[in-house]
Amino acid sequence: MMNQKILVVIKIPYLEQELDILIPESKKIGNIKNEIIKTLNEKYPNIFPEPNQLSLYERTTGSILKNDLYVKNHIKNGTNLILI
């Protein structure tokens, strides 16, 4: 079975940016969050001094997405997220 990817929009208020990102649905939310933070820290060094204190939230409900949950069970194609 191919690893399906879904498109999400992630708003990053600290950078005043929104990014469209394809994420694999077979990964855990915490792994995806860490990859996003790692990529942003490479582009903007030291932008997040405490990256382990950041969380992903579902934008319309405001609910936090727990790190140990799988993307395929909690995020749908086109979901809007916030990284804060």
mmCIF file of N, CA and C in Angstrom:
data_model
loop_
_atom_site.group_PDB
_atom_site.id
_atom_site.type_symbol
_atom_site.label_atom_id
_atom_site.label_comp_id
_atom_site.label_asym_id
_atom_site.label_seq_id
_atom_site.Cartn_x
_atom_site.Cartn_y
_atom_site.Cartn_z
ATOM 1 N N MET A 1 0.830 -1.188 0.000
ATOM 2 C CA MET A 1 0.000 0.000 0.000
ATOM 3 C C MET A 1 0.874 1.250 0.000
ATOM 4 N N MET A 2 0.526 2.171 -0.866
ATOM 5 C CA MET A 2 1.286 3.422 -0.932
ATOM 6 C C MET A 2 1.009 4.279 0.294
ATOM 7 N N ASN A 3 2.006 5.031 0.664
ATOM 8 C CA ASN A 3 1.843 5.956 1.772
ATOM 9 C C ASN A 3 1.094 7.184 1.254
ATOM 10 N N GLN A 4 -0.166 7.295 1.618
ATOM 11 C CA GLN A 4 -0.992 8.411 1.171
ATOM 12 C C GLN A 4 -0.581 9.694 1.888
ATOM 13 N N LYS A 5 -0.675 10.803 1.160
ATOM 14 C CA LYS A 5 -0.383 12.103 1.752
ATOM 15 C C LYS A 5 -1.633 12.963 1.660
ATOM 16 N N ILE A 6 -1.759 13.843 2.639
ATOM 17 C CA ILE A 6 -2.867 14.771 2.636
ATOM 18 C C ILE A 6 -2.336 16.192 2.688
ATOM 19 N N LEU A 7 -3.100 17.103 2.114
ATOM 20 C CA LEU A 7 -2.708 18.506 2.075
ATOM 21 C C LEU A 7 -3.336 19.233 3.252
ATOM 22 N N VAL A 8 -2.512 19.932 4.021
ATOM 23 C CA VAL A 8 -3.005 20.746 5.131
ATOM 24 C C VAL A 8 -2.454 22.157 4.988
ATOM 25 N N VAL A 9 -3.133 23.093 5.613
ATOM 26 C CA VAL A 9 -2.669 24.470 5.682
ATOM 27 C C VAL A 9 -2.266 24.722 7.125
ATOM 28 N N ILE A 10 -1.023 25.143 7.321
ATOM 29 C CA ILE A 10 -0.533 25.407 8.675
ATOM 30 C C ILE A 10 -0.241 26.896 8.812
ATOM 31 N N LYS A 11 -0.938 27.510 9.752
ATOM 32 C CA LYS A 11 -0.690 28.916 10.057
ATOM 33 C C LYS A 11 0.357 28.972 11.160
ATOM 34 N N ILE A 12 1.355 29.832 10.965
ATOM 35 C CA ILE A 12 2.421 30.007 11.957
ATOM 36 C C ILE A 12 2.407 31.483 12.363
ATOM 37 N N PRO A 13 1.624 31.800 13.408
ATOM 38 C CA PRO A 13 1.466 33.205 13.793
ATOM 39 C C PRO A 13 2.788 33.912 14.084
ATOM 40 N N TYR A 14 3.737 33.200 14.678
ATOM 41 C CA TYR A 14 5.019 33.818 15.029
ATOM 42 C C TYR A 14 5.736 34.358 13.797
ATOM 43 N N LEU A 15 5.568 33.693 12.664
ATOM 44 C CA LEU A 15 6.198 34.122 11.413
ATOM 45 C C LEU A 15 5.247 34.912 10.520
ATOM 46 N N GLU A 16 3.992 35.023 10.956
ATOM 47 C CA GLU A 16 2.948 35.657 10.156
ATOM 48 C C GLU A 16 2.878 35.025 8.772
ATOM 49 N N GLN A 17 2.873 33.686 8.748
ATOM 50 C CA GLN A 17 2.843 32.947 7.491
ATOM 51 C C GLN A 17 1.851 31.801 7.566
ATOM 52 N N GLU A 18 1.406 31.391 6.379
ATOM 53 C CA GLU A 18 0.638 30.173 6.222
ATOM 54 C C GLU A 18 1.347 29.319 5.193
ATOM 55 N N LEU A 19 1.438 28.031 5.453
ATOM 56 C CA LEU A 19 2.117 27.114 4.540
ATOM 57 C C LEU A 19 1.168 25.987 4.147
ATOM 58 N N ASP A 20 1.192 25.627 2.874
ATOM 59 C CA ASP A 20 0.499 24.432 2.409
ATOM 60 C C ASP A 20 1.509 23.303 2.441
ATOM 61 N N ILE A 21 1.205 22.232 3.153
ATOM 62 C CA ILE A 21 2.153 21.136 3.331
ATOM 63 C C ILE A 21 1.465 19.806 3.071
ATOM 64 N N LEU A 22 2.149 18.934 2.354
ATOM 65 C CA LEU A 22 1.684 17.555 2.185
ATOM 66 C C LEU A 22 2.301 16.721 3.298
ATOM 67 N N ILE A 23 1.454 16.025 4.041
ATOM 68 C CA ILE A 23 1.956 15.202 5.138
ATOM 69 C C ILE A 23 1.490 13.757 4.964
ATOM 70 N N PRO A 24 2.346 12.795 5.318
ATOM 71 C CA PRO A 24 1.947 11.384 5.218
ATOM 72 C C PRO A 24 0.938 11.035 6.304
ATOM 73 N N GLU A 25 -0.129 10.367 5.908
ATOM 74 C CA GLU A 25 -1.174 10.056 6.885
ATOM 75 C C GLU A 25 -0.812 8.899 7.796
ATOM 76 N N SER A 26 0.275 8.192 7.508
ATOM 77 C CA SER A 26 0.662 7.040 8.339
ATOM 78 C C SER A 26 1.564 7.429 9.511
ATOM 79 N N LYS A 27 1.935 8.701 9.622
ATOM 80 C CA LYS A 27 2.830 9.145 10.705
ATOM 81 C C LYS A 27 2.048 9.692 11.887
ATOM 82 N N LYS A 28 2.743 9.768 13.007
ATOM 83 C CA LYS A 28 2.148 10.373 14.196
ATOM 84 C C LYS A 28 2.240 11.895 14.092
ATOM 85 N N ILE A 29 1.276 12.557 14.685
ATOM 86 C CA ILE A 29 1.215 14.021 14.641
ATOM 87 C C ILE A 29 2.477 14.639 15.231
ATOM 88 N N GLY A 30 3.008 14.071 16.307
ATOM 89 C CA GLY A 30 4.237 14.594 16.913
ATOM 90 C C GLY A 30 5.422 14.540 15.972
ATOM 91 N N ASN A 31 5.530 13.488 15.170
ATOM 92 C CA ASN A 31 6.629 13.381 14.201
ATOM 93 C C ASN A 31 6.502 14.453 13.121
ATOM 94 N N ILE A 32 5.273 14.669 12.655
ATOM 95 C CA ILE A 32 5.030 15.699 11.641
ATOM 96 C C ILE A 32 5.370 17.074 12.213
ATOM 97 N N LYS A 33 4.910 17.342 13.430
ATOM 98 C CA LYS A 33 5.193 18.629 14.075
ATOM 99 C C LYS A 33 6.701 18.854 14.196
ATOM 100 N N ASN A 34 7.435 17.828 14.622
ATOM 101 C CA ASN A 34 8.883 17.957 14.773
ATOM 102 C C ASN A 34 9.581 18.217 13.443
ATOM 103 N N GLU A 35 9.114 17.574 12.373
ATOM 104 C CA GLU A 35 9.696 17.806 11.044
ATOM 105 C C GLU A 35 9.443 19.241 10.576
ATOM 106 N N ILE A 36 8.246 19.740 10.823
ATOM 107 C CA ILE A 36 7.923 21.119 10.438
ATOM 108 C C ILE A 36 8.814 22.094 11.204
ATOM 109 N N ILE A 37 8.953 21.885 12.503
ATOM 110 C CA ILE A 37 9.785 22.761 13.336
ATOM 111 C C ILE A 37 11.240 22.692 12.880
ATOM 112 N N LYS A 38 11.731 21.485 12.592
ATOM 113 C CA LYS A 38 13.115 21.319 12.135
ATOM 114 C C LYS A 38 13.345 22.096 10.832
ATOM 115 N N THR A 39 12.417 21.978 9.911
ATOM 116 C CA THR A 39 12.534 22.686 8.628
ATOM 117 C C THR A 39 12.507 24.202 8.836
ATOM 118 N N LEU A 40 11.599 24.676 9.684
ATOM 119 C CA LEU A 40 11.520 26.114 9.949
ATOM 120 C C LEU A 40 12.768 26.625 10.656
ATOM 121 N N ASN A 41 13.321 25.832 11.578
ATOM 122 C CA ASN A 41 14.542 26.244 12.275
ATOM 123 C C ASN A 41 15.739 26.305 11.332
ATOM 124 N N GLU A 42 15.739 25.470 10.284
ATOM 125 C CA GLU A 42 16.813 25.546 9.288
ATOM 126 C C GLU A 42 16.692 26.826 8.464
ATOM 127 N N LYS A 43 15.472 27.200 8.150
ATOM 128 C CA LYS A 43 15.235 28.396 7.344
ATOM 129 C C LYS A 43 15.374 29.673 8.177
ATOM 130 N N TYR A 44 14.902 29.618 9.409
ATOM 131 C CA TYR A 44 14.947 30.763 10.330
ATOM 132 C C TYR A 44 15.634 30.313 11.620
ATOM 133 N N PRO A 45 16.969 30.350 11.667
ATOM 134 C CA PRO A 45 17.692 29.833 12.842
ATOM 135 C C PRO A 45 17.209 30.458 14.157
ATOM 136 N N ASN A 46 17.024 29.600 15.138
ATOM 137 C CA ASN A 46 16.627 29.988 16.496
ATOM 138 C C ASN A 46 15.277 30.703 16.573
ATOM 139 N N ILE A 47 14.415 30.475 15.587
ATOM 140 C CA ILE A 47 13.107 31.131 15.580
ATOM 141 C C ILE A 47 12.237 30.617 16.735
ATOM 142 N N PHE A 48 12.402 29.331 17.061
ATOM 143 C CA PHE A 48 11.631 28.727 18.151
ATOM 144 C C PHE A 48 12.600 28.288 19.236
ATOM 145 N N PRO A 49 12.843 29.125 20.252
ATOM 146 C CA PRO A 49 13.808 28.772 21.287
ATOM 147 C C PRO A 49 13.395 27.547 22.102
ATOM 148 N N GLU A 50 12.093 27.277 22.211
ATOM 149 C CA GLU A 50 11.593 26.127 22.980
ATOM 150 C C GLU A 50 10.678 25.285 22.075
ATOM 151 N N PRO A 51 11.237 24.604 21.062
ATOM 152 C CA PRO A 51 10.376 23.891 20.113
ATOM 153 C C PRO A 51 9.508 22.804 20.736
ATOM 154 N N ASN A 52 9.947 22.201 21.844
ATOM 155 C CA ASN A 52 9.140 21.148 22.464
ATOM 156 C C ASN A 52 7.928 21.717 23.203
ATOM 157 N N GLN A 53 7.823 23.029 23.293
ATOM 158 C CA GLN A 53 6.652 23.644 23.919
ATOM 159 C C GLN A 53 5.595 24.041 22.885
ATOM 160 N N LEU A 54 5.872 23.816 21.601
ATOM 161 C CA LEU A 54 4.919 24.143 20.547
ATOM 162 C C LEU A 54 3.914 23.015 20.367
ATOM 163 N N SER A 55 2.722 23.379 19.944
ATOM 164 C CA SER A 55 1.685 22.388 19.686
ATOM 165 C C SER A 55 0.972 22.706 18.382
ATOM 166 N N LEU A 56 0.393 21.675 17.792
ATOM 167 C CA LEU A 56 -0.469 21.852 16.626
ATOM 168 C C LEU A 56 -1.911 21.847 17.091
ATOM 169 N N TYR A 57 -2.680 22.788 16.579
ATOM 170 C CA TYR A 57 -4.090 22.908 16.907
ATOM 171 C C TYR A 57 -4.917 22.829 15.639
ATOM 172 N N GLU A 58 -6.103 22.275 15.744
ATOM 173 C CA GLU A 58 -7.065 22.293 14.660
ATOM 174 C C GLU A 58 -7.684 23.682 14.686
ATOM 175 N N ARG A 59 -7.603 24.383 13.575
ATOM 176 C CA ARG A 59 -7.922 25.800 13.548
ATOM 177 C C ARG A 59 -9.396 26.124 13.821
ATOM 178 N N THR A 60 -10.315 25.350 13.295
ATOM 179 C CA THR A 60 -11.731 25.695 13.467
ATOM 180 C C THR A 60 -12.256 25.350 14.853
ATOM 181 N N THR A 61 -11.779 24.269 15.443
ATOM 182 C CA THR A 61 -12.282 23.879 16.763
ATOM 183 C C THR A 61 -11.392 24.387 17.890
ATOM 184 N N GLY A 62 -10.132 24.687 17.578
ATOM 185 C CA GLY A 62 -9.184 25.109 18.610
ATOM 186 C C GLY A 62 -8.646 23.958 19.430
ATOM 187 N N SER A 63 -8.994 22.727 19.043
ATOM 188 C CA SER A 63 -8.540 21.578 19.833
ATOM 189 C C SER A 63 -7.084 21.231 19.511
ATOM 190 N N ILE A 64 -6.366 20.849 20.567
ATOM 191 C CA ILE A 64 -4.965 20.474 20.412
ATOM 192 C C ILE A 64 -4.894 19.079 19.791
ATOM 193 N N LEU A 65 -3.923 18.889 18.913
ATOM 194 C CA LEU A 65 -3.693 17.578 18.305
ATOM 195 C C LEU A 65 -2.553 16.919 19.062
ATOM 196 N N LYS A 66 -2.862 15.866 19.780
ATOM 197 C CA LYS A 66 -1.870 15.200 20.626
ATOM 198 C C LYS A 66 -0.818 14.502 19.779
ATOM 199 N N ASN A 67 0.421 14.572 20.253
ATOM 200 C CA ASN A 67 1.573 14.055 19.516
ATOM 201 C C ASN A 67 1.505 12.562 19.209
ATOM 202 N N ASP A 68 0.872 11.781 20.066
ATOM 203 C CA ASP A 68 0.898 10.331 19.888
ATOM 204 C C ASP A 68 -0.232 9.799 19.002
ATOM 205 N N LEU A 69 -1.048 10.691 18.452
ATOM 206 C CA LEU A 69 -2.143 10.276 17.568
ATOM 207 C C LEU A 69 -1.659 10.200 16.124
ATOM 208 N N TYR A 70 -2.270 9.323 15.348
ATOM 209 C CA TYR A 70 -1.903 9.192 13.940
ATOM 210 C C TYR A 70 -2.672 10.189 13.084
ATOM 211 N N VAL A 71 -1.975 10.744 12.102
ATOM 212 C CA VAL A 71 -2.557 11.726 11.194
ATOM 213 C C VAL A 71 -3.836 11.183 10.565
ATOM 214 N N LYS A 72 -3.814 9.940 10.047
ATOM 215 C CA LYS A 72 -4.956 9.404 9.301
ATOM 216 C C LYS A 72 -6.243 9.347 10.115
ATOM 217 N N ASN A 73 -6.137 9.296 11.432
ATOM 218 C CA ASN A 73 -7.323 9.218 12.275
ATOM 219 C C ASN A 73 -7.844 10.575 12.739
ATOM 220 N N HIS A 74 -7.056 11.647 12.537
ATOM 221 C CA HIS A 74 -7.424 12.928 13.127
ATOM 222 C C HIS A 74 -7.312 14.139 12.214
ATOM 223 N N ILE A 75 -6.682 13.984 11.062
ATOM 224 C CA ILE A 75 -6.529 15.118 10.148
ATOM 225 C C ILE A 75 -7.016 14.681 8.768
ATOM 226 N N LYS A 76 -7.848 15.497 8.182
ATOM 227 C CA LYS A 76 -8.381 15.224 6.848
ATOM 228 C C LYS A 76 -7.744 16.161 5.827
ATOM 229 N N ASN A 77 -7.831 15.787 4.566
ATOM 230 C CA ASN A 77 -7.340 16.621 3.479
ATOM 231 C C ASN A 77 -7.987 18.007 3.550
ATOM 232 N N GLY A 78 -7.188 19.055 3.482
ATOM 233 C CA GLY A 78 -7.705 20.419 3.524
ATOM 234 C C GLY A 78 -7.843 21.008 4.922
ATOM 235 N N THR A 79 -7.459 20.258 5.954
ATOM 236 C CA THR A 79 -7.565 20.742 7.323
ATOM 237 C C THR A 79 -6.664 21.965 7.533
ATOM 238 N N ASN A 80 -7.159 22.921 8.299
ATOM 239 C CA ASN A 80 -6.381 24.098 8.676
ATOM 240 C C ASN A 80 -5.852 23.903 10.092
ATOM 241 N N LEU A 81 -4.543 24.049 10.242
ATOM 242 C CA LEU A 81 -3.883 23.859 11.530
ATOM 243 C C LEU A 81 -3.173 25.158 11.943
ATOM 244 N N ILE A 82 -2.855 25.247 13.215
ATOM 245 C CA ILE A 82 -2.061 26.365 13.743
ATOM 246 C C ILE A 82 -0.920 25.759 14.556
ATOM 247 N N LEU A 83 0.294 26.281 14.352
ATOM 248 C CA LEU A 83 1.460 25.884 15.145
ATOM 249 C C LEU A 83 1.796 27.011 16.091
ATOM 250 N N ILE A 84 1.526 26.786 17.382
ATOM 251 C CA ILE A 84 1.860 27.797 18.397
ATOM 252 C C ILE A 84 2.368 27.103 19.652
#
